[in-house]
mmCIF file of C-alpha atoms and ligand atoms in Angstrom:
data_model
loop_
_atom_site.group_PDB
_atom_site.id
_atom_site.type_symbol
_atom_site.label_atom_id
_atom_site.label_comp_id
_atom_site.label_asym_id
_atom_site.label_seq_id
_atom_site.Cartn_x
_atom_site.Cartn_y
_atom_site.Cartn_z
ATOM 1 C CA MET A 1 -144.914 -162.816 117.492
ATOM 2 C CA VAL A 2 -145.056 -159.605 119.426
ATOM 3 C CA PRO A 3 -148.111 -159.552 121.722
ATOM 4 C CA SER A 4 -150.063 -156.397 121.068
ATOM 5 C CA THR A 5 -151.733 -154.599 123.941
ATOM 6 C CA PRO A 6 -154.060 -151.897 122.747
ATOM 7 C CA PRO A 7 -152.561 -148.506 123.698
ATOM 8 C CA PRO A 8 -155.810 -147.164 125.236
ATOM 9 C CA LEU A 9 -155.708 -149.898 127.876
ATOM 10 C CA LEU A 10 -152.108 -149.014 128.755
ATOM 11 C CA ALA A 11 -153.058 -145.375 129.094
ATOM 12 C CA LEU A 12 -155.979 -146.316 131.311
ATOM 13 C CA LEU A 13 -153.728 -148.461 133.537
ATOM 14 C CA ALA A 14 -151.179 -145.671 133.841
ATOM 15 C CA LEU A 15 -153.921 -143.220 134.750
ATOM 16 C CA THR A 16 -155.321 -145.549 137.417
ATOM 17 C CA VAL A 17 -151.889 -146.020 138.997
ATOM 18 C CA LEU A 18 -151.332 -142.250 138.974
ATOM 19 C CA SER A 19 -154.614 -141.387 140.646
ATOM 20 C CA VAL A 20 -154.120 -144.049 143.298
ATOM 21 C CA SER A 21 -150.641 -142.836 144.209
ATOM 22 C CA ALA A 22 -151.461 -139.078 144.285
ATOM 23 C CA ALA A 23 -152.048 -137.573 147.730
ATOM 24 C CA PRO A 24 -155.693 -136.764 148.455
ATOM 25 C CA ASN A 25 -157.011 -133.235 148.164
ATOM 26 C CA MET A 26 -157.037 -130.963 151.192
ATOM 27 C CA THR A 27 -160.214 -130.929 153.282
ATOM 28 C CA PRO A 28 -161.456 -127.355 153.574
ATOM 29 C CA ASP A 29 -163.652 -125.716 156.137
ATOM 30 C CA TYR A 30 -166.226 -123.183 155.022
ATOM 31 C CA GLU A 31 -166.660 -119.520 155.868
ATOM 32 C CA VAL A 32 -169.839 -117.888 154.643
ATOM 33 C CA LYS A 33 -169.403 -114.113 154.247
ATOM 34 C CA LEU A 34 -172.319 -111.852 153.438
ATOM 35 C CA LEU A 35 -172.413 -108.076 153.130
ATOM 36 C CA MET A 36 -174.750 -105.909 155.180
ATOM 37 C CA ASP A 37 -175.914 -102.436 154.227
ATOM 38 C CA PRO A 38 -173.861 -99.938 156.270
ATOM 39 C CA SER A 39 -176.612 -97.308 156.069
ATOM 40 C CA ALA A 40 -179.040 -99.732 157.739
ATOM 41 C CA ALA A 41 -176.702 -101.632 160.078
ATOM 42 C CA LEU A 42 -174.596 -98.780 161.524
ATOM 43 C CA ASN A 43 -175.417 -95.785 163.688
ATOM 44 C CA PRO A 44 -174.892 -92.685 161.521
ATOM 45 C CA SER A 45 -173.072 -90.919 164.373
ATOM 46 C CA ASP A 46 -170.361 -93.375 165.439
ATOM 47 C CA HIS A 47 -170.468 -96.036 162.697
ATOM 48 C CA LYS A 48 -170.987 -98.800 165.234
ATOM 49 C CA LEU A 49 -173.588 -101.562 164.818
ATOM 50 C CA THR A 50 -177.083 -100.367 165.746
ATOM 51 C CA PRO A 51 -178.704 -101.721 168.921
ATOM 52 C CA THR A 52 -181.204 -103.579 166.674
ATOM 53 C CA VAL A 53 -178.421 -105.460 164.883
ATOM 54 C CA LEU A 54 -176.641 -106.253 168.160
ATOM 55 C CA SER A 55 -179.844 -107.583 169.677
ATOM 56 C CA ALA A 56 -180.756 -109.684 166.596
ATOM 57 C CA PHE A 57 -177.487 -111.604 167.001
ATOM 58 C CA GLY A 58 -177.347 -111.478 170.808
ATOM 59 C CA MET A 59 -174.150 -109.426 170.620
ATOM 60 C CA PRO A 60 -172.625 -107.407 173.470
ATOM 61 C CA THR A 61 -171.607 -103.800 172.792
ATOM 62 C CA THR A 62 -167.968 -104.754 173.315
ATOM 63 C CA VAL A 63 -165.953 -105.395 170.157
ATOM 64 C CA THR A 64 -162.537 -106.840 169.371
ATOM 65 C CA LYS A 65 -160.332 -104.497 167.357
ATOM 66 C CA MET A 66 -158.161 -106.000 164.629
ATOM 67 C CA ASN A 67 -155.565 -103.967 162.771
ATOM 68 C CA VAL A 68 -154.590 -105.375 159.378
ATOM 69 C CA GLN A 69 -152.006 -104.506 156.736
ATOM 70 C CA PHE A 70 -151.379 -106.221 153.403
ATOM 71 C CA HIS A 71 -147.979 -106.252 151.724
ATOM 72 C CA ASP A 72 -147.027 -106.105 148.074
ATOM 73 C CA THR A 73 -144.820 -104.333 145.578
ATOM 74 C CA SER A 74 -146.325 -101.113 144.222
ATOM 75 C CA SER A 75 -147.223 -102.913 140.983
ATOM 76 C CA LYS A 76 -148.961 -105.652 143.043
ATOM 77 C CA GLU A 77 -146.939 -108.559 141.657
ATOM 78 C CA ILE A 78 -147.720 -110.755 144.669
ATOM 79 C CA TYR A 79 -151.492 -110.171 144.486
ATOM 80 C CA SER A 80 -151.382 -110.750 140.712
ATOM 81 C CA ALA A 81 -149.823 -114.174 141.371
ATOM 82 C CA GLY A 82 -152.841 -114.998 143.577
ATOM 83 C CA TRP A 83 -151.098 -114.495 146.935
ATOM 84 C CA SER A 84 -151.845 -112.124 149.832
ATOM 85 C CA PRO A 85 -149.308 -111.780 152.644
ATOM 86 C CA ARG A 86 -150.747 -109.851 155.570
ATOM 87 C CA ILE A 87 -149.980 -108.971 159.168
ATOM 88 C CA ARG A 88 -152.772 -108.710 161.699
ATOM 89 C CA LYS A 89 -152.785 -107.627 165.319
ATOM 90 C CA SER A 90 -155.876 -108.398 167.366
ATOM 91 C CA GLU A 91 -156.712 -106.676 170.616
ATOM 92 C CA GLY A 92 -155.698 -108.779 173.619
ATOM 93 C CA GLN A 93 -153.105 -110.870 171.719
ATOM 94 C CA ASP A 94 -149.370 -110.603 172.346
ATOM 95 C CA THR A 95 -148.301 -111.767 168.896
ATOM 96 C CA PHE A 96 -148.590 -110.566 165.322
ATOM 97 C CA GLU A 97 -150.372 -113.041 163.097
ATOM 98 C CA LEU A 98 -148.658 -113.366 159.716
ATOM 99 C CA THR A 99 -150.710 -115.039 156.994
ATOM 100 C CA TYR A 100 -149.562 -116.085 153.531
ATOM 101 C CA LYS A 101 -152.748 -116.797 151.612
ATOM 102 C CA LYS A 102 -153.114 -118.267 148.117
ATOM 103 C CA ARG A 103 -156.479 -117.707 146.421
ATOM 104 C CA TYR A 104 -158.116 -119.939 143.813
ATOM 105 C CA PRO A 105 -161.361 -118.617 142.292
ATOM 106 C CA ILE A 106 -163.977 -121.402 142.261
ATOM 107 C CA LEU A 107 -165.871 -121.680 138.985
ATOM 108 C CA GLY A 108 -169.553 -122.101 139.812
ATOM 109 C CA ASP A 109 -169.911 -124.789 142.470
ATOM 110 C CA ASP A 110 -166.829 -126.785 141.496
ATOM 111 C CA ILE A 111 -165.203 -126.885 144.929
ATOM 112 C CA ASP A 112 -163.681 -130.335 144.366
ATOM 113 C CA GLY A 113 -162.290 -129.415 140.954
ATOM 114 C CA THR A 114 -160.623 -126.375 142.527
ATOM 115 C CA LEU A 115 -159.148 -128.513 145.322
ATOM 116 C CA THR A 116 -157.764 -130.784 142.593
ATOM 117 C CA THR A 117 -156.210 -127.779 140.833
ATOM 118 C CA ALA A 118 -154.585 -126.746 144.119
ATOM 119 C CA ASN A 119 -153.418 -130.330 144.655
ATOM 120 C CA ALA A 120 -151.703 -130.309 141.239
ATOM 121 C CA GLN A 121 -149.871 -127.154 142.395
ATOM 122 C CA GLY A 122 -148.555 -128.833 145.549
ATOM 123 C CA PHE A 123 -151.322 -128.227 148.096
ATOM 124 C CA ASP A 124 -152.523 -131.659 149.184
ATOM 125 C CA SER A 125 -153.657 -133.336 152.384
ATOM 126 C CA GLY A 126 -150.060 -134.255 153.192
ATOM 127 C CA ASP A 127 -149.177 -130.663 154.071
ATOM 128 C CA SER A 128 -150.725 -129.950 157.457
ATOM 129 C CA ASN A 129 -149.039 -126.545 157.712
ATOM 130 C CA TYR A 130 -151.589 -125.051 155.341
ATOM 131 C CA ASP A 131 -155.312 -124.633 155.976
ATOM 132 C CA ALA A 132 -157.838 -124.798 153.157
ATOM 133 C CA GLN A 133 -161.003 -122.743 153.380
ATOM 134 C CA VAL A 134 -163.872 -122.113 151.010
ATOM 135 C CA GLU A 135 -164.812 -118.457 151.344
ATOM 136 C CA TRP A 136 -168.469 -118.571 150.380
ATOM 137 C CA GLY A 137 -169.876 -115.201 149.355
ATOM 138 C CA TYR A 138 -173.257 -114.163 148.024
ATOM 139 C CA SER A 139 -172.666 -115.589 144.542
ATOM 140 C CA GLN A 140 -168.949 -116.384 144.338
ATOM 141 C CA LYS A 141 -166.779 -118.852 146.166
ATOM 142 C CA THR A 142 -163.013 -118.700 146.551
ATOM 143 C CA LEU A 143 -160.692 -121.413 147.806
ATOM 144 C CA SER A 144 -158.036 -119.963 150.049
ATOM 145 C CA ILE A 145 -155.012 -121.900 151.228
ATOM 146 C CA SER A 146 -153.231 -120.213 154.099
ATOM 147 C CA ARG A 147 -150.095 -120.597 156.116
ATOM 148 C CA LYS A 148 -150.141 -118.790 159.458
ATOM 149 C CA LYS A 149 -147.141 -117.760 161.571
ATOM 150 C CA THR A 150 -146.919 -115.819 164.793
ATOM 151 C CA VAL A 151 -144.239 -113.304 165.741
ATOM 152 C CA SER A 152 -143.758 -111.676 169.146
ATOM 153 C CA ASP A 153 -145.108 -108.127 169.453
ATOM 154 C CA SER A 154 -142.403 -107.152 171.906
ATOM 155 C CA GLY A 155 -141.718 -103.423 171.600
ATOM 156 C CA TYR A 156 -145.205 -102.668 170.277
ATOM 157 C CA SER A 157 -148.369 -101.861 172.160
ATOM 158 C CA GLY A 158 -152.105 -102.363 171.654
ATOM 159 C CA VAL A 159 -153.042 -102.977 168.037
ATOM 160 C CA GLU A 160 -149.981 -101.131 166.714
ATOM 161 C CA LEU A 161 -148.560 -102.711 163.548
ATOM 162 C CA PRO A 162 -144.915 -102.818 162.381
ATOM 163 C CA ASN A 163 -143.588 -100.120 160.038
ATOM 164 C CA THR A 164 -142.526 -101.014 156.492
ATOM 165 C CA SER A 165 -138.977 -102.098 157.304
ATOM 166 C CA ASP A 166 -139.929 -104.161 160.361
ATOM 167 C CA ALA A 167 -142.840 -105.750 158.475
ATOM 168 C CA ARG A 168 -140.631 -106.679 155.515
ATOM 169 C CA LYS A 169 -138.147 -108.340 157.863
ATOM 170 C CA MET A 170 -140.854 -110.313 159.712
ATOM 171 C CA LEU A 171 -142.495 -111.498 156.506
ATOM 172 C CA VAL A 172 -139.170 -112.428 154.878
ATOM 173 C CA ASP A 173 -137.934 -114.268 157.998
ATOM 174 C CA GLU A 174 -141.136 -116.334 158.219
ATOM 175 C CA THR A 175 -141.665 -116.935 154.481
ATOM 176 C CA PRO A 176 -142.878 -120.481 153.796
ATOM 177 C CA ASP A 177 -141.097 -122.391 150.995
ATOM 178 C CA LYS A 178 -144.106 -122.773 148.727
ATOM 179 C CA PHE A 179 -144.711 -119.023 148.692
ATOM 180 C CA ASP A 180 -141.027 -118.245 148.259
ATOM 181 C CA GLY A 181 -140.619 -120.503 145.241
ATOM 182 C CA TRP A 182 -144.023 -119.864 143.643
ATOM 183 C CA VAL A 183 -142.811 -118.067 140.509
ATOM 184 C CA GLY A 184 -139.111 -118.923 140.708
ATOM 185 C CA ASP A 185 -136.316 -119.377 143.243
ATOM 186 C CA SER A 186 -136.635 -116.842 146.093
ATOM 187 C CA TRP A 187 -139.439 -115.031 144.273
ATOM 188 C CA GLY A 188 -141.463 -114.465 147.458
ATOM 189 C CA THR A 189 -138.664 -113.083 149.604
ATOM 190 C CA THR A 190 -137.392 -110.924 146.731
ATOM 191 C CA LYS A 191 -140.819 -109.324 146.269
ATOM 192 C CA LEU A 192 -141.351 -108.918 150.029
ATOM 193 C CA ALA A 193 -137.988 -107.176 150.380
ATOM 194 C CA SER A 194 -139.353 -104.302 148.292
ATOM 195 C CA ALA A 195 -142.988 -104.527 149.418
ATOM 196 C CA ARG A 196 -144.980 -101.652 150.831
ATOM 197 C CA ILE A 197 -147.965 -101.548 153.154
ATOM 198 C CA PHE A 198 -151.516 -101.569 151.754
ATOM 199 C CA GLY A 199 -153.685 -100.338 154.607
ATOM 200 C CA PRO A 200 -153.741 -100.437 157.554
ATOM 201 C CA VAL A 201 -157.417 -101.029 158.243
ATOM 202 C CA LEU A 202 -158.647 -101.095 161.823
ATOM 203 C CA ALA A 203 -161.638 -103.447 161.831
ATOM 204 C CA ARG A 204 -164.055 -104.105 164.719
ATOM 205 C CA ARG A 205 -165.518 -107.529 165.282
ATOM 206 C CA SER A 206 -168.691 -108.372 167.215
ATOM 207 C CA VAL A 207 -169.480 -111.965 168.109
ATOM 208 C CA GLY A 208 -172.979 -113.350 168.561
ATOM 209 C CA THR A 209 -175.259 -116.247 167.732
ATOM 210 C CA TRP A 210 -177.830 -116.895 165.054
ATOM 211 C CA ASN A 211 -179.574 -120.201 164.330
ATOM 212 C CA LYS A 212 -177.356 -122.049 166.850
ATOM 213 C CA THR A 213 -174.242 -120.847 165.020
ATOM 214 C CA GLN A 214 -171.558 -118.427 166.178
ATOM 215 C CA VAL A 215 -171.774 -115.378 163.933
ATOM 216 C CA TYR A 216 -169.300 -112.540 163.491
ATOM 217 C CA VAL A 217 -170.200 -109.100 162.241
ATOM 218 C CA GLU A 218 -167.179 -107.035 161.276
ATOM 219 C CA VAL A 219 -167.032 -103.359 160.366
ATOM 220 C CA TRP A 220 -164.101 -102.445 158.111
ATOM 221 C CA PRO A 221 -163.500 -98.714 157.514
ATOM 222 C CA ILE A 222 -161.754 -98.681 154.131
ATOM 223 C CA LYS A 223 -160.561 -95.633 152.215
ATOM 224 C CA ASP A 224 -163.307 -94.716 149.725
ATOM 225 C CA ALA A 225 -162.972 -94.769 145.935
ATOM 226 C CA GLU A 226 -162.155 -91.017 145.831
ATOM 227 C CA GLY A 227 -159.434 -91.542 148.431
ATOM 228 C CA THR A 228 -160.748 -88.678 150.558
ATOM 229 C CA GLY A 229 -163.296 -90.353 152.843
ATOM 230 C CA VAL A 230 -164.159 -93.679 154.403
ATOM 231 C CA GLU A 231 -166.390 -96.460 153.125
ATOM 232 C CA TYR A 232 -167.678 -98.793 155.837
ATOM 233 C CA ILE A 233 -167.840 -102.441 154.812
ATOM 234 C CA VAL A 234 -170.097 -104.501 157.096
ATOM 235 C CA GLU A 235 -169.730 -108.254 156.804
ATOM 236 C CA ALA A 236 -171.601 -111.042 158.597
ATOM 237 C CA SER A 237 -169.863 -114.412 158.633
ATOM 238 C CA PHE A 238 -169.867 -117.855 160.173
ATOM 239 C CA LYS A 239 -167.689 -120.945 159.879
ATOM 240 C CA THR A 240 -168.529 -124.614 159.598
ATOM 241 C CA ASP A 241 -166.778 -127.851 158.644
ATOM 242 C CA SER A 242 -169.840 -129.049 156.743
ATOM 243 C CA ARG A 243 -170.387 -128.138 153.099
ATOM 244 C CA THR A 244 -174.085 -128.987 153.393
ATOM 245 C CA GLU A 245 -174.553 -126.805 156.459
ATOM 246 C CA ALA A 246 -172.622 -123.969 154.792
ATOM 247 C CA GLY A 247 -174.978 -124.059 151.816
ATOM 248 C CA GLU A 248 -178.168 -124.297 153.883
ATOM 249 C CA LYS A 249 -177.216 -121.604 156.342
ATOM 250 C CA HIS A 250 -175.860 -119.377 153.543
ATOM 251 C CA ASP A 251 -179.375 -119.289 152.089
ATOM 252 C CA ALA A 252 -181.031 -119.002 155.507
ATOM 253 C CA LEU A 253 -178.802 -116.084 156.578
ATOM 254 C CA ILE A 254 -179.510 -114.271 153.298
ATOM 255 C CA ALA A 255 -183.244 -114.713 153.968
ATOM 256 C CA PHE A 256 -182.828 -113.461 157.542
ATOM 257 C CA LEU A 257 -180.760 -110.389 156.565
ATOM 258 C CA THR A 258 -183.113 -109.622 153.670
ATOM 259 C CA GLY A 259 -186.126 -109.774 155.995
ATOM 260 C CA LYS A 260 -184.458 -107.212 158.268
ATOM 261 C CA GLY A 261 -183.585 -104.912 155.357
ATOM 262 C CA TRP A 262 -179.862 -105.331 156.019
ATOM 263 C CA PHE A 263 -178.728 -107.434 153.079
ATOM 264 C CA VAL A 264 -176.523 -106.320 150.194
ATOM 265 C CA ALA A 265 -176.660 -108.792 147.311
ATOM 266 C CA GLU A 266 -172.999 -108.460 146.318
ATOM 267 C CA ASP A 267 -169.824 -110.389 146.929
ATOM 268 C CA SER A 268 -167.441 -109.069 149.531
ATOM 269 C CA LEU A 269 -164.073 -108.151 148.057
ATOM 270 C CA LYS A 270 -162.357 -106.515 151.038
ATOM 271 C CA ALA A 271 -158.816 -107.540 150.163
ATOM 272 C CA GLY A 272 -159.335 -106.400 146.567
ATOM 273 C CA LEU A 273 -160.656 -103.001 147.726
ATOM 274 C CA ILE A 274 -157.687 -102.541 150.040
ATOM 275 C CA MET A 275 -155.244 -103.440 147.250
ATOM 276 C CA ASP A 276 -156.978 -100.912 144.947
ATOM 277 C CA ARG A 277 -157.344 -98.005 147.328
ATOM 278 C CA TYR A 278 -154.104 -97.818 149.333
HETATM 279 C C1 NAG B 1 -139.429 -98.915 162.417
HETATM 280 O O1 NAG B 1 -139.749 -99.235 163.746
HETATM 281 C C2 NAG B 1 -138.627 -99.611 164.553
HETATM 282 C C3 NAG B 1 -139.157 -99.947 165.931
HETATM 283 O O2 NAG B 1 -139.795 -101.169 165.910
HETATM 284 C C4 NAG B 1 -137.632 -98.475 164.624
HETATM 285 O O3 NAG B 1 -136.479 -98.905 165.348
HETATM 286 C C5 NAG B 1 -137.224 -98.057 163.221
HETATM 287 O O4 NAG B 1 -136.414 -96.893 163.287
HETATM 288 C C6 NAG B 1 -138.464 -97.748 162.386
HETATM 289 N N1 NAG B 1 -138.039 -97.508 161.020
HETATM 290 C C7 NAG B 1 -138.455 -96.451 160.321
HETATM 291 C C8 NAG B 1 -137.944 -96.360 158.926
HETATM 292 O O5 NAG B 1 -139.244 -95.652 160.765
HETATM 293 C C1 NAG B 2 -181.207 -122.703 160.418
HETATM 294 O O1 NAG B 2 -180.280 -123.456 159.642
HETATM 295 C C2 NAG B 2 -180.819 -124.594 159.001
HETATM 296 C C3 NAG B 2 -179.667 -125.293 158.291
HETATM 297 O O2 NAG B 2 -178.705 -125.732 159.226
HETATM 298 C C4 NAG B 2 -181.877 -124.177 158.014
HETATM 299 O O3 NAG B 2 -182.428 -125.301 157.395
HETATM 300 C C5 NAG B 2 -182.955 -123.380 158.755
HETATM 301 O O4 NAG B 2 -183.892 -122.896 157.827
HETATM 302 C C6 NAG B 2 -182.345 -122.226 159.508
HETATM 303 N N1 NAG B 2 -183.347 -121.568 160.339
HETATM 304 C C7 NAG B 2 -183.611 -120.277 160.240
HETATM 305 C C8 NAG B 2 -184.636 -119.762 161.200
HETATM 306 O O5 NAG B 2 -183.062 -119.538 159.443
#
């Protein structure tokens, strides 16, 4: 007699073994990002934060300048695959910061489901080279998984960024394996070798405090939709390791900004705007 085990039980056992042996999901931190109304938050003359905004967050008048460029082929094949390679130079630093960022849109509040999707694509807690972050906007959340590299800025000064050929070389030299092989062998380096610059955008960051939390307010002058002028994007943000705190303070900061007449009830899509307008 052949002993018969019901197939569903076998399937269940196999599933249990699989889920036990899989590496755990990455643990993200949280960055809440909310838009402020540039016509209310900026001086009309110099497009800097008004004294009222600075004082509400206990911010000094000094800012940190950050110059940022994104890189992609003209048909945006890298962005279409969910990746954003960028080079940033911050005032006072002596290195370029290269970031290779993969985005996963989060459906509703399903942060854990999205981490599981990323896990299935090779991003799990075993890879400490990548950082996971939930970018928590007004109504949408995005999981971003980033690999950061630094490259010496020798030969450059201030917040100067590399030209196209130097940037291509830096990004190709530092390309992480997962990005390179995302679509096929050497996909990433092949695309980067013919990439162009989207940007640059010279942003200004102010740092202050609100509700016992360090808060940043950044002003990003981005080319406007007509391509002839400048649209100022003003974004308030804070970071936390706690999902609960992110949610509570997200709502509290919206209430605070709304009370001041500074809030814009839209999601911030800076990278998308830059990819569209440059
Ligand atoms: C790019 O910048 C480097 C200096 O870092 C310079 O040697 C090179 O000629 C520049 N290339 C172009 C195409 O302008
Ligand atoms: C400060 O943040 C906490 C959550 O951490 C929230 O419950 C509280 O309402 C906030 N306070 C103000 C004044 O917004």
